[in-house]
mmCIF file of C-alpha atoms in Angstrom:
data_model
loop_
_atom_site.group_PDB
_atom_site.id
_atom_site.type_symbol
_atom_site.label_atom_id
_atom_site.label_comp_id
_atom_site.label_asym_id
_atom_site.label_seq_id
_atom_site.Cartn_x
_atom_site.Cartn_y
_atom_site.Cartn_z
ATOM 1 C CA UNK A 1 5.963 -10.591 7.792
ATOM 2 C CA UNK A 2 9.719 -10.975 7.842
ATOM 3 C CA UNK A 3 12.325 -8.225 8.037
ATOM 4 C CA UNK A 4 13.279 -8.315 4.338
ATOM 5 C CA UNK A 5 9.663 -8.157 3.165
ATOM 6 C CA UNK A 6 8.947 -5.215 5.451
ATOM 7 C CA UNK A 7 12.126 -3.449 4.359
ATOM 8 C CA UNK A 8 11.209 -3.857 0.689
ATOM 9 C CA UNK A 9 7.710 -2.445 1.236
ATOM 10 C CA UNK A 10 9.040 0.480 3.256
ATOM 11 C CA UNK A 11 11.705 1.153 0.615
ATOM 12 C CA UNK A 12 9.044 1.507 -2.070
ATOM 13 C CA UNK A 13 6.914 3.736 0.156
ATOM 14 C CA UNK A 14 9.993 5.861 0.858
ATOM 15 C CA UNK A 15 9.675 7.652 -2.479
ATOM 16 C CA UNK A 16 7.399 10.725 -2.226
ATOM 17 C CA UNK A 17 5.530 10.009 -5.473
ATOM 18 C CA UNK A 18 4.924 6.352 -4.601
ATOM 19 C CA UNK A 19 3.756 7.338 -1.138
ATOM 20 C CA UNK A 20 1.328 9.833 -2.695
ATOM 21 C CA UNK A 21 0.052 7.157 -5.101
ATOM 22 C CA UNK A 22 -0.406 4.659 -2.274
ATOM 23 C CA UNK A 23 -2.126 7.134 0.056
ATOM 24 C CA UNK A 24 -4.497 8.154 -2.744
ATOM 25 C CA UNK A 25 -5.411 4.521 -3.405
ATOM 26 C CA UNK A 26 -5.875 3.708 0.295
ATOM 27 C CA UNK A 27 -8.080 6.781 0.644
ATOM 28 C CA UNK A 28 -10.158 5.664 -2.368
ATOM 29 C CA UNK A 29 -11.167 2.455 -0.618
ATOM 30 C CA UNK A 30 -11.417 -1.201 -1.582
ATOM 31 C CA UNK A 31 -12.685 -0.385 -5.084
ATOM 32 C CA UNK A 32 -9.470 1.443 -5.910
ATOM 33 C CA UNK A 33 -9.224 3.873 -8.790
ATOM 34 C CA UNK A 34 -8.884 3.661 -12.550
ATOM 35 C CA UNK A 35 -5.318 4.434 -13.633
ATOM 36 C CA UNK A 36 -6.536 7.463 -15.604
ATOM 37 C CA UNK A 37 -8.273 8.949 -12.570
ATOM 38 C CA UNK A 38 -5.192 8.356 -10.438
ATOM 39 C CA UNK A 39 -3.046 10.088 -13.034
ATOM 40 C CA UNK A 40 -5.379 13.101 -13.147
ATOM 41 C CA UNK A 41 -5.578 13.398 -9.350
ATOM 42 C CA UNK A 42 -1.804 13.311 -8.945
ATOM 43 C CA UNK A 43 -1.015 15.248 -12.125
ATOM 44 C CA UNK A 44 1.916 13.051 -13.168
ATOM 45 C CA UNK A 45 2.829 11.681 -16.625
ATOM 46 C CA UNK A 46 1.491 8.209 -17.449
ATOM 47 C CA UNK A 47 4.979 6.750 -17.952
ATOM 48 C CA UNK A 48 6.040 8.004 -14.524
ATOM 49 C CA UNK A 49 2.878 6.652 -12.924
ATOM 50 C CA UNK A 50 3.390 3.285 -14.586
ATOM 51 C CA UNK A 51 6.903 3.059 -13.143
ATOM 52 C CA UNK A 52 5.683 3.826 -9.625
ATOM 53 C CA UNK A 53 2.723 1.448 -9.866
ATOM 54 C CA UNK A 54 5.080 -1.352 -10.921
ATOM 55 C CA UNK A 55 7.235 -0.716 -7.864
ATOM 56 C CA UNK A 56 4.216 -0.857 -5.522
ATOM 57 C CA UNK A 57 2.929 -4.027 -7.205
ATOM 58 C CA UNK A 58 6.333 -5.707 -6.880
ATOM 59 C CA UNK A 59 6.025 -5.639 -3.082
ATOM 60 C CA UNK A 60 2.319 -6.516 -2.971
ATOM 61 C CA UNK A 61 1.019 -3.161 -1.757
ATOM 62 C CA UNK A 62 -1.314 -2.818 -4.738
ATOM 63 C CA UNK A 63 -2.684 -4.951 -7.538
ATOM 64 C CA UNK A 64 -4.313 -4.131 -10.846
ATOM 65 C CA UNK A 65 -7.588 -5.464 -12.184
ATOM 66 C CA UNK A 66 -8.886 -4.928 -15.695
ATOM 67 C CA UNK A 67 -12.637 -4.367 -15.963
ATOM 68 C CA UNK A 68 -13.512 -4.119 -19.624
ATOM 69 C CA UNK A 69 -11.297 -1.420 -21.059
ATOM 70 C CA UNK A 70 -10.517 0.167 -17.686
ATOM 71 C CA UNK A 71 -7.497 -0.771 -15.572
ATOM 72 C CA UNK A 72 -8.100 -0.333 -11.845
ATOM 73 C CA UNK A 73 -5.421 -0.029 -9.165
ATOM 74 C CA UNK A 74 -6.477 -1.600 -5.893
ATOM 75 C CA UNK A 75 -4.732 -1.177 -2.541
ATOM 76 C CA UNK A 76 -3.976 -4.436 -0.777
ATOM 77 C CA UNK A 77 -5.125 -3.685 2.752
ATOM 78 C CA UNK A 78 -3.998 -7.059 4.092
ATOM 79 C CA UNK A 79 -0.390 -6.208 3.168
ATOM 80 C CA UNK A 80 -0.762 -2.777 4.799
ATOM 81 C CA UNK A 81 -2.093 -4.408 7.954
ATOM 82 C CA UNK A 82 0.812 -6.880 7.976
ATOM 83 C CA UNK A 83 3.299 -4.041 7.622
ATOM 84 C CA UNK A 84 1.707 -2.036 10.439
ATOM 85 C CA UNK A 85 1.630 -5.107 12.685
ATOM 86 C CA UNK A 86 5.308 -5.800 11.933
ATOM 87 C CA UNK A 87 6.262 -2.251 12.901
ATOM 88 C CA UNK A 88 4.529 -2.294 16.289
ATOM 89 C CA UNK A 89 4.671 -5.965 17.313
ATOM 90 C CA UNK A 90 7.668 -5.518 19.604
ATOM 91 C CA UNK A 91 7.297 -1.840 20.410
ATOM 92 C CA UNK A 92 8.977 -1.020 23.723
ATOM 93 C CA UNK A 93 9.253 -4.736 24.563
ATOM 94 C CA UNK A 94 12.641 -4.094 26.184
ATOM 95 C CA UNK A 95 11.027 -1.660 28.608
ATOM 96 C CA UNK A 96 8.053 -3.759 29.633
ATOM 97 C CA UNK A 97 5.803 -2.306 26.943
ATOM 98 C CA UNK A 98 4.542 1.141 26.144
ATOM 99 C CA UNK A 99 0.906 0.439 25.424
ATOM 100 C CA UNK A 100 1.131 1.072 21.683
ATOM 101 C CA UNK A 101 -1.008 -1.402 19.803
ATOM 102 C CA UNK A 102 -2.993 -1.781 16.631
ATOM 103 C CA UNK A 103 -6.770 -1.658 16.703
ATOM 104 C CA UNK A 104 -8.237 -5.079 17.507
ATOM 105 C CA UNK A 105 -9.642 -5.588 13.997
ATOM 106 C CA UNK A 106 -6.116 -5.290 12.566
ATOM 107 C CA UNK A 107 -4.382 -7.627 15.007
ATOM 108 C CA UNK A 108 -7.058 -10.287 14.570
ATOM 109 C CA UNK A 109 -6.561 -10.331 10.780
ATOM 110 C CA UNK A 110 -2.751 -10.459 10.853
ATOM 111 C CA UNK A 111 -2.331 -13.323 13.338
#
């Protein structure tokens, strides 16, 4: 992941409502949540939710999948893993390292 891509993702997660949406979807798991359920859980208007979902989709943190008449929002864990790896890849490298690292299953997927 390059600096501009990471900055864009972090910018979108920097809004409290978008961060709440994203955390709710990550917590829900790989199956995601229907948009209606997400709206009920977060108690926000549908137009507001739509705006925030669009922002998260624009940076690849989530995607939507229509199943019949239901629209699901799905977190993109690979993008999350890439972002986490970007943030810690050079942690304390100027000091000889600090021991901070991602769990092995994350670093294996992002290399």
